[in-house]
PDB file of C-alpha atoms in Angstrom:
ATOM      1  CA  GLY A 230       0.774 -11.474 -14.814  1.00 81.00           C
ATOM      2  CA  ASN A 231      -0.092  -9.939 -11.635  1.00 86.00           C
ATOM      3  CA  SER A 232      -0.518  -6.350 -10.705  1.00 92.00           C
ATOM      4  CA  VAL A 233      -2.108  -3.814  -8.406  1.00 95.00           C
ATOM      5  CA  THR A 234      -3.871  -0.600  -8.950  1.00 95.00           C
ATOM      6  CA  GLN A 235      -3.941   2.022  -5.983  1.00 94.00           C
ATOM      7  CA  MET A 236      -6.074   5.351  -5.627  1.00 87.00           C
ATOM      8  CA  GLU A 237      -3.411   8.059  -6.933  1.00 84.00           C
ATOM      9  CA  GLY A 238      -2.229  10.291  -4.739  1.00 85.00           C
ATOM     10  CA  PRO A 239      -1.436  12.291  -2.468  1.00 94.00           C
ATOM     11  CA  VAL A 240      -4.390  12.101  -0.057  1.00 95.00           C
ATOM     12  CA  THR A 241      -4.584  14.961   2.823  1.00 96.00           C
ATOM     13  CA  LEU A 242      -7.116  14.553   5.201  1.00 97.00           C
ATOM     14  CA  SER A 243      -7.538  16.283   8.713  1.00 97.00           C
ATOM     15  CA  GLU A 244      -6.634  14.452  11.969  1.00 97.00           C
ATOM     16  CA  GLU A 245      -9.322  12.205  13.242  1.00 96.00           C
ATOM     17  CA  ALA A 246     -10.680  12.010   9.292  1.00 97.00           C
ATOM     18  CA  PHE A 247     -11.579   8.558   8.204  1.00 97.00           C
ATOM     19  CA  LEU A 248      -9.465   7.336   5.821  1.00 97.00           C
ATOM     20  CA  THR A 249     -10.005   4.997   2.445  1.00 97.00           C
ATOM     21  CA  ILE A 250      -7.199   4.099   0.124  1.00 97.00           C
ATOM     22  CA  ASN A 251      -8.312   2.026  -2.675  1.00 97.00           C
ATOM     23  CA  CYS A 252      -7.133  -0.776  -4.370  1.00 97.00           C
ATOM     24  CA  THR A 253      -7.644  -3.546  -6.824  1.00 97.00           C
ATOM     25  CA  TYR A 254      -5.642  -6.113  -8.041  1.00 96.00           C
ATOM     26  CA  THR A 255      -5.284  -8.774 -10.918  1.00 94.00           C
ATOM     27  CA  ALA A 256      -4.156 -12.178 -10.333  1.00 90.00           C
ATOM     28  CA  THR A 257      -4.530 -16.174 -11.005  1.00 82.00           C
ATOM     29  CA  GLY A 258      -5.608 -18.543  -8.407  1.00 81.00           C
ATOM     30  CA  TYR A 259      -5.649 -17.069  -4.933  1.00 84.00           C
ATOM     31  CA  PRO A 260      -3.159 -14.691  -3.772  1.00 91.00           C
ATOM     32  CA  SER A 261      -2.502 -13.239  -0.208  1.00 91.00           C
ATOM     33  CA  LEU A 262      -2.440  -9.514   0.160  1.00 94.00           C
ATOM     34  CA  PHE A 263      -0.746  -7.202   2.108  1.00 95.00           C
ATOM     35  CA  TRP A 264      -0.446  -3.716   2.822  1.00 97.00           C
ATOM     36  CA  TYR A 265       2.887  -2.151   3.619  1.00 96.00           C
ATOM     37  CA  VAL A 266       3.919   1.541   5.291  1.00 96.00           C
ATOM     38  CA  GLN A 267       6.865   3.447   4.462  1.00 93.00           C
ATOM     39  CA  TYR A 268       6.869   6.152   6.981  1.00 92.00           C
ATOM     40  CA  PRO A 269       9.814   8.914   5.883  1.00 86.00           C
ATOM     41  CA  GLY A 270      12.826   7.313   5.720  1.00 80.00           C
ATOM     42  CA  GLU A 271      12.174   4.411   6.846  1.00 83.00           C
ATOM     43  CA  GLY A 272      11.806   0.940   5.196  1.00 84.00           C
ATOM     44  CA  LEU A 273       8.797  -0.437   4.341  1.00 91.00           C
ATOM     45  CA  GLN A 274       7.091  -2.190   6.932  1.00 92.00           C
ATOM     46  CA  LEU A 275       4.282  -4.765   7.059  1.00 93.00           C
ATOM     47  CA  LEU A 276       1.257  -3.248   8.256  1.00 96.00           C
ATOM     48  CA  LEU A 277      -1.203  -6.165   7.474  1.00 96.00           C
ATOM     49  CA  LYS A 278      -2.349  -9.467   5.571  1.00 94.00           C
ATOM     50  CA  ALA A 279      -4.850 -11.407   4.551  1.00 94.00           C
ATOM     51  CA  THR A 280      -4.378 -14.636   2.605  1.00 90.00           C
ATOM     52  CA  LYS A 281      -7.775 -16.090   1.683  1.00 90.00           C
ATOM     53  CA  ALA A 282     -11.518 -14.169   0.258  1.00 92.00           C
ATOM     54  CA  ASP A 283     -13.437 -12.691   3.406  1.00 94.00           C
ATOM     55  CA  ASP A 284     -10.414 -12.190   5.502  1.00 94.00           C
ATOM     56  CA  LYS A 285      -9.950  -8.787   7.526  1.00 96.00           C
ATOM     57  CA  GLY A 286      -6.829  -8.095   8.296  1.00 96.00           C
ATOM     58  CA  SER A 287      -6.171  -5.491  10.703  1.00 97.00           C
ATOM     59  CA  ASN A 288      -3.196  -3.449  13.029  1.00 96.00           C
ATOM     60  CA  LYS A 289      -2.478  -0.163  14.431  1.00 95.00           C
ATOM     61  CA  GLY A 290      -6.470   0.802  13.864  1.00 96.00           C
ATOM     62  CA  PHE A 291      -6.293  -0.059  10.012  1.00 98.00           C
ATOM     63  CA  GLU A 292      -8.315  -2.575   8.529  1.00 98.00           C
ATOM     64  CA  ALA A 293      -8.941  -3.949   4.960  1.00 98.00           C
ATOM     65  CA  THR A 294     -11.139  -6.989   3.766  1.00 97.00           C
ATOM     66  CA  TYR A 295      -9.829  -9.801   1.052  1.00 96.00           C
ATOM     67  CA  ARG A 296     -12.703  -9.528  -1.259  1.00 96.00           C
ATOM     68  CA  LYS A 297     -12.593 -11.470  -4.175  1.00 93.00           C
ATOM     69  CA  GLU A 298     -16.008 -10.440  -5.962  1.00 93.00           C
ATOM     70  CA  THR A 299     -14.464  -7.270  -6.316  1.00 95.00           C
ATOM     71  CA  THR A 300     -10.423  -8.026  -6.460  1.00 95.00           C
ATOM     72  CA  SER A 301     -10.358  -5.606  -4.157  1.00 97.00           C
ATOM     73  CA  PHE A 302      -8.503  -5.214  -0.605  1.00 98.00           C
ATOM     74  CA  HIS A 303      -9.215  -1.478   0.602  1.00 98.00           C
ATOM     75  CA  LEU A 304      -7.459   0.204   3.402  1.00 98.00           C
ATOM     76  CA  GLU A 305      -9.678   1.457   6.134  1.00 98.00           C
ATOM     77  CA  LYS A 306      -8.813   3.824   9.665  1.00 97.00           C
ATOM     78  CA  GLY A 307     -11.522   5.488  11.290  1.00 96.00           C
ATOM     79  CA  SER A 308      -9.680   8.254  12.676  1.00 96.00           C
ATOM     80  CA  VAL A 309      -6.315   8.957  11.635  1.00 97.00           C
ATOM     81  CA  GLN A 310      -3.641  11.050  13.091  1.00 97.00           C
ATOM     82  CA  VAL A 311      -0.890  13.160  12.320  1.00 96.00           C
ATOM     83  CA  SER A 312       1.657  10.081  12.647  1.00 95.00           C
ATOM     84  CA  ASP A 313       0.380   8.146  10.231  1.00 97.00           C
ATOM     85  CA  SER A 314       1.558  10.184   7.612  1.00 96.00           C
ATOM     86  CA  ALA A 315       3.439   7.586   5.309  1.00 96.00           C
ATOM     87  CA  VAL A 316       3.463   6.223   1.794  1.00 95.00           C
ATOM     88  CA  TYR A 317       1.243   3.107   1.905  1.00 97.00           C
ATOM     89  CA  PHE A 318       1.588   0.416  -0.732  1.00 96.00           C
ATOM     90  CA  CYS A 319      -1.177  -2.750  -1.332  1.00 97.00           C
ATOM     91  CA  ALA A 320       0.862  -5.830  -2.711  1.00 95.00           C
ATOM     92  CA  LEU A 321       0.015  -9.536  -3.719  1.00 93.00           C
ATOM     93  CA  ARG A 322       1.751 -12.449  -3.788  1.00 88.00           C
ATOM     94  CA  ASN A 323       0.661 -16.090  -5.279  1.00 79.00           C
ATOM     95  CA  SER A 324       0.536 -19.097  -3.181  1.00 71.00           C
ATOM     96  CA  GLY A 325       2.576 -22.025  -3.744  1.00 66.00           C
ATOM     97  CA  GLY A 326       6.195 -22.370  -5.085  1.00 63.00           C
ATOM     98  CA  TYR A 327       8.468 -19.254  -5.332  1.00 66.00           C
ATOM     99  CA  GLN A 328       6.170 -16.563  -5.889  1.00 72.00           C
ATOM    100  CA  LYS A 329       7.439 -12.639  -6.056  1.00 78.00           C
ATOM    101  CA  VAL A 330       5.384 -10.025  -4.542  1.00 86.00           C
ATOM    102  CA  THR A 331       4.148  -7.794  -6.714  1.00 90.00           C
ATOM    103  CA  PHE A 332       3.826  -4.010  -5.317  1.00 93.00           C
ATOM    104  CA  GLY A 333       1.190  -1.197  -6.315  1.00 94.00           C
ATOM    105  CA  THR A 334       2.535   2.326  -7.010  1.00 93.00           C
ATOM    106  CA  GLY A 335       2.177   3.434  -3.313  1.00 95.00           C
ATOM    107  CA  THR A 336      -0.601   6.327  -2.103  1.00 96.00           C
ATOM    108  CA  LYS A 337       1.106   8.998   0.303  1.00 95.00           C
ATOM    109  CA  LEU A 338      -0.988  10.290   3.196  1.00 97.00           C
ATOM    110  CA  GLN A 339      -0.533  13.543   4.953  1.00 96.00           C
ATOM    111  CA  VAL A 340      -2.736  14.076   8.020  1.00 97.00           C
ATOM    112  CA  ILE A 341      -2.407  17.939   9.244  1.00 96.00           C
ATOM    113  CA  PRO A 342      -3.107  18.919  12.429  1.00 94.00           C
TER     114      PRO A 342
ATOM    115  CA  GLU B 249      16.063  -9.547  17.046  1.00 63.00           C
ATOM    116  CA  ALA B 250      18.144  -7.283  14.799  1.00 78.00           C
ATOM    117  CA  GLY B 251      16.808  -6.318  11.687  1.00 90.00           C
ATOM    118  CA  VAL B 252      17.725  -6.167   8.014  1.00 94.00           C
ATOM    119  CA  ALA B 253      20.772  -4.432   7.669  1.00 95.00           C
ATOM    120  CA  GLN B 254      21.944  -2.562   4.854  1.00 96.00           C
ATOM    121  CA  SER B 255      24.992   0.235   3.930  1.00 96.00           C
ATOM    122  CA  PRO B 256      25.663   2.324   2.748  1.00 96.00           C
ATOM    123  CA  ARG B 257      22.501   4.270   3.386  1.00 94.00           C
ATOM    124  CA  TYR B 258      23.635   7.147   0.423  1.00 96.00           C
ATOM    125  CA  LYS B 259      25.291   6.576  -2.659  1.00 97.00           C
ATOM    126  CA  ILE B 260      26.445   9.424  -5.526  1.00 97.00           C
ATOM    127  CA  ILE B 261      28.301   8.654  -7.687  1.00 97.00           C
ATOM    128  CA  GLU B 262      28.982   9.709 -11.885  1.00 97.00           C
ATOM    129  CA  LYS B 263      27.049   7.384 -14.480  1.00 95.00           C
ATOM    130  CA  ARG B 264      29.837   4.750 -15.937  1.00 96.00           C
ATOM    131  CA  GLN B 265      31.116   4.056 -12.448  1.00 97.00           C
ATOM    132  CA  SER B 266      30.457   1.192 -10.482  1.00 97.00           C
ATOM    133  CA  VAL B 267      29.045   0.456  -7.215  1.00 97.00           C
ATOM    134  CA  ALA B 268      28.110  -1.982  -4.609  1.00 97.00           C
ATOM    135  CA  PHE B 269      25.559  -2.569  -1.914  1.00 97.00           C
ATOM    136  CA  TRP B 270      25.373  -4.667   1.051  1.00 97.00           C
ATOM    137  CA  CYS B 271      22.441  -6.883   2.689  1.00 97.00           C
ATOM    138  CA  ASN B 272      22.758  -8.792   6.280  1.00 96.00           C
ATOM    139  CA  PRO B 273      19.974 -10.257   6.639  1.00 95.00           C
ATOM    140  CA  ILE B 274      17.660 -11.344   9.797  1.00 94.00           C
ATOM    141  CA  SER B 275      19.499 -14.285  11.250  1.00 92.00           C
ATOM    142  CA  GLY B 276      17.487 -17.544  10.007  1.00 89.00           C
ATOM    143  CA  HIS B 277      16.258 -16.266   6.992  1.00 91.00           C
ATOM    144  CA  ALA B 278      16.982 -18.339   4.138  1.00 89.00           C
ATOM    145  CA  THR B 279      14.966 -16.210   1.572  1.00 90.00           C
ATOM    146  CA  LEU B 280      16.608 -12.790   0.632  1.00 94.00           C
ATOM    147  CA  TYR B 281      15.645 -10.428  -1.618  1.00 94.00           C
ATOM    148  CA  TRP B 282      16.600  -7.140  -3.314  1.00 97.00           C
ATOM    149  CA  TYR B 283      14.349  -4.407  -4.497  1.00 96.00           C
ATOM    150  CA  GLN B 284      14.990  -1.388  -7.042  1.00 97.00           C
ATOM    151  CA  GLN B 285      12.354   1.343  -6.237  1.00 94.00           C
ATOM    152  CA  ILE B 286      12.665   4.500  -8.409  1.00 93.00           C
ATOM    153  CA  LEU B 287      10.870   7.761  -7.143  1.00 89.00           C
ATOM    154  CA  GLY B 288       7.161   7.935  -6.621  1.00 84.00           C
ATOM    155  CA  GLN B 289       6.739   3.528  -7.649  1.00 87.00           C
ATOM    156  CA  GLY B 290       6.344   1.061  -5.958  1.00 90.00           C
ATOM    157  CA  PRO B 291       9.401  -1.543  -5.575  1.00 93.00           C
ATOM    158  CA  LYS B 292      10.258  -3.646  -8.323  1.00 93.00           C
ATOM    159  CA  LEU B 293      11.965  -7.202  -7.764  1.00 93.00           C
ATOM    160  CA  LEU B 294      15.355  -7.849  -9.149  1.00 96.00           C
ATOM    161  CA  ILE B 295      16.500 -10.780  -7.770  1.00 95.00           C
ATOM    162  CA  GLN B 296      15.261 -13.195  -4.957  1.00 93.00           C
ATOM    163  CA  PHE B 297      17.439 -16.172  -3.256  1.00 93.00           C
ATOM    164  CA  GLN B 298      16.969 -18.934  -0.940  1.00 89.00           C
ATOM    165  CA  ASN B 299      20.037 -19.614   0.456  1.00 87.00           C
ATOM    166  CA  ASN B 300      22.461 -19.279  -1.789  1.00 85.00           C
ATOM    167  CA  GLY B 301      20.633 -20.070  -5.046  1.00 90.00           C
ATOM    168  CA  VAL B 302      18.876 -17.898  -7.244  1.00 92.00           C
ATOM    169  CA  VAL B 303      14.810 -18.435  -7.352  1.00 89.00           C
ATOM    170  CA  ASP B 304      14.122 -15.257  -9.548  1.00 90.00           C
ATOM    171  CA  ASP B 305      16.023 -12.709 -11.442  1.00 93.00           C
ATOM    172  CA  SER B 306      14.150 -12.291 -14.438  1.00 91.00           C
ATOM    173  CA  GLN B 307      13.737  -8.510 -13.774  1.00 92.00           C
ATOM    174  CA  LEU B 308      17.652  -7.906 -12.975  1.00 95.00           C
ATOM    175  CA  PRO B 309      19.355  -6.047 -15.945  1.00 95.00           C
ATOM    176  CA  LYS B 310      21.744  -8.739 -16.104  1.00 94.00           C
ATOM    177  CA  ASP B 311      24.037  -6.708 -18.609  1.00 95.00           C
ATOM    178  CA  ARG B 312      25.288  -3.995 -15.764  1.00 97.00           C
ATOM    179  CA  PHE B 313      23.576  -5.394 -12.254  1.00 97.00           C
ATOM    180  CA  SER B 314      24.876  -8.532 -10.530  1.00 97.00           C
ATOM    181  CA  ALA B 315      24.317 -10.103  -7.255  1.00 97.00           C
ATOM    182  CA  GLU B 316      25.477 -12.914  -5.227  1.00 95.00           C
ATOM    183  CA  ARG B 317      24.963 -14.197  -1.706  1.00 94.00           C
ATOM    184  CA  LEU B 318      27.642 -16.810  -1.681  1.00 81.00           C
ATOM    185  CA  LYS B 319      27.053 -18.337   2.020  1.00 85.00           C
ATOM    186  CA  GLY B 320      23.744 -18.205   2.120  1.00 83.00           C
ATOM    187  CA  VAL B 321      23.669 -15.458   4.542  1.00 91.00           C
ATOM    188  CA  ASP B 322      24.714 -11.935   3.527  1.00 95.00           C
ATOM    189  CA  SER B 323      24.729 -10.424  -0.005  1.00 97.00           C
ATOM    190  CA  THR B 324      26.106  -8.013  -2.177  1.00 97.00           C
ATOM    191  CA  LEU B 325      24.491  -6.254  -5.284  1.00 98.00           C
ATOM    192  CA  LYS B 326      26.762  -4.675  -8.322  1.00 98.00           C
ATOM    193  CA  ILE B 327      26.016  -1.843 -10.818  1.00 97.00           C
ATOM    194  CA  GLN B 328      28.676  -1.830 -13.331  1.00 96.00           C
ATOM    195  CA  PRO B 329      28.446   0.604 -14.964  1.00 96.00           C
ATOM    196  CA  ALA B 330      26.173   2.850 -13.509  1.00 96.00           C
ATOM    197  CA  LYS B 331      23.673   4.661 -16.024  1.00 96.00           C
ATOM    198  CA  LEU B 332      21.249   7.983 -14.869  1.00 97.00           C
ATOM    199  CA  GLU B 333      18.361   5.727 -14.550  1.00 96.00           C
ATOM    200  CA  ASP B 334      19.440   3.467 -12.139  1.00 97.00           C
ATOM    201  CA  SER B 335      18.824   6.358  -9.583  1.00 97.00           C
ATOM    202  CA  ALA B 336      16.897   4.718  -6.903  1.00 97.00           C
ATOM    203  CA  VAL B 337      16.308   3.060  -3.738  1.00 95.00           C
ATOM    204  CA  TYR B 338      17.764  -0.436  -3.654  1.00 97.00           C
ATOM    205  CA  LEU B 339      15.580  -1.755  -0.599  1.00 96.00           C
ATOM    206  CA  CYS B 340      16.705  -5.627   0.847  1.00 96.00           C
ATOM    207  CA  ALA B 341      14.487  -7.595   2.586  1.00 94.00           C
ATOM    208  CA  SER B 342      14.228 -11.050   3.747  1.00 93.00           C
ATOM    209  CA  SER B 343      11.874 -13.735   4.963  1.00 89.00           C
ATOM    210  CA  LEU B 344      11.754 -17.162   7.114  1.00 84.00           C
ATOM    211  CA  MET B 345      10.669 -18.975   4.314  1.00 69.00           C
ATOM    212  CA  GLU B 346       8.937 -19.050   0.871  1.00 53.00           C
ATOM    213  CA  ARG B 347       7.915 -22.177  -0.827  1.00 56.00           C
ATOM    214  CA  GLY B 348       4.059 -22.070  -0.489  1.00 53.00           C
ATOM    215  CA  GLY B 349       3.892 -20.093   2.489  1.00 56.00           C
ATOM    216  CA  THR B 350       2.618 -16.941   3.448  1.00 59.00           C
ATOM    217  CA  ASP B 351       5.189 -15.620   5.429  1.00 71.00           C
ATOM    218  CA  THR B 352       6.785 -11.860   6.119  1.00 81.00           C
ATOM    219  CA  GLN B 353       9.398 -10.236   4.621  1.00 87.00           C
ATOM    220  CA  TYR B 354      11.386  -7.568   6.472  1.00 90.00           C
ATOM    221  CA  PHE B 355      12.840  -4.830   4.738  1.00 92.00           C
ATOM    222  CA  GLY B 356      16.107  -3.134   5.640  1.00 94.00           C
ATOM    223  CA  PRO B 357      16.276   0.956   5.510  1.00 92.00           C
ATOM    224  CA  GLY B 358      17.296   0.760   1.645  1.00 94.00           C
ATOM    225  CA  THR B 359      20.345   2.439  -0.169  1.00 96.00           C
ATOM    226  CA  ARG B 360      19.637   5.987  -1.780  1.00 95.00           C
ATOM    227  CA  LEU B 361      21.883   5.997  -4.513  1.00 97.00           C
ATOM    228  CA  THR B 362      22.059   9.222  -7.129  1.00 97.00           C
ATOM    229  CA  VAL B 363      23.751   8.789 -10.556  1.00 97.00           C
ATOM    230  CA  LEU B 364      25.156  12.083 -11.869  1.00 96.00           C
TER     231      LEU B 364
END
């Protein structure tokens, strides 16, 4: 079955530091890949997505590239802000039919001033 | 555009009691999902509806959990009777289309259930 593995947190960074949150996946076929963010006390929000190999998703300064050869979708940001403190979830969904989304366990990011 | 609405936001019950959660998806969204998110884990799909039909309920503990979406719009999720391990956040999400697409799921704020 499908699975998503994320680096364990929490990740603590100083403001303006470079961020990488690793995500690797196992899936059959050609899944779509997602990063969701959950701010304290709020529901999940889609941060970015990529639907095919070598696609780069980007939003709010965050980027992730769909690497089929390494089955990875690492999240990066060049300069984090305190407001980026949240839990980040990597997820995948196979195309075709009614395919459910499989989430990773989440990585908590704390950015300190 | 209004988002996905859920109620209540918080619920505390004792084990063996019953509880129900309500979700109103974004208008026009045919697909509705219920997830269970246990503290420190990612969301786990419990049940997925396409209009008022069930598409996937393979991870729904059917001996105690039930869900319905009678008119293809809002939905209720019920637990009867609750166990301690049901303590979690229950998330509802909706999307415009599902089959063969990569459409976006929009999540509600969730209902935090505590079973004592």
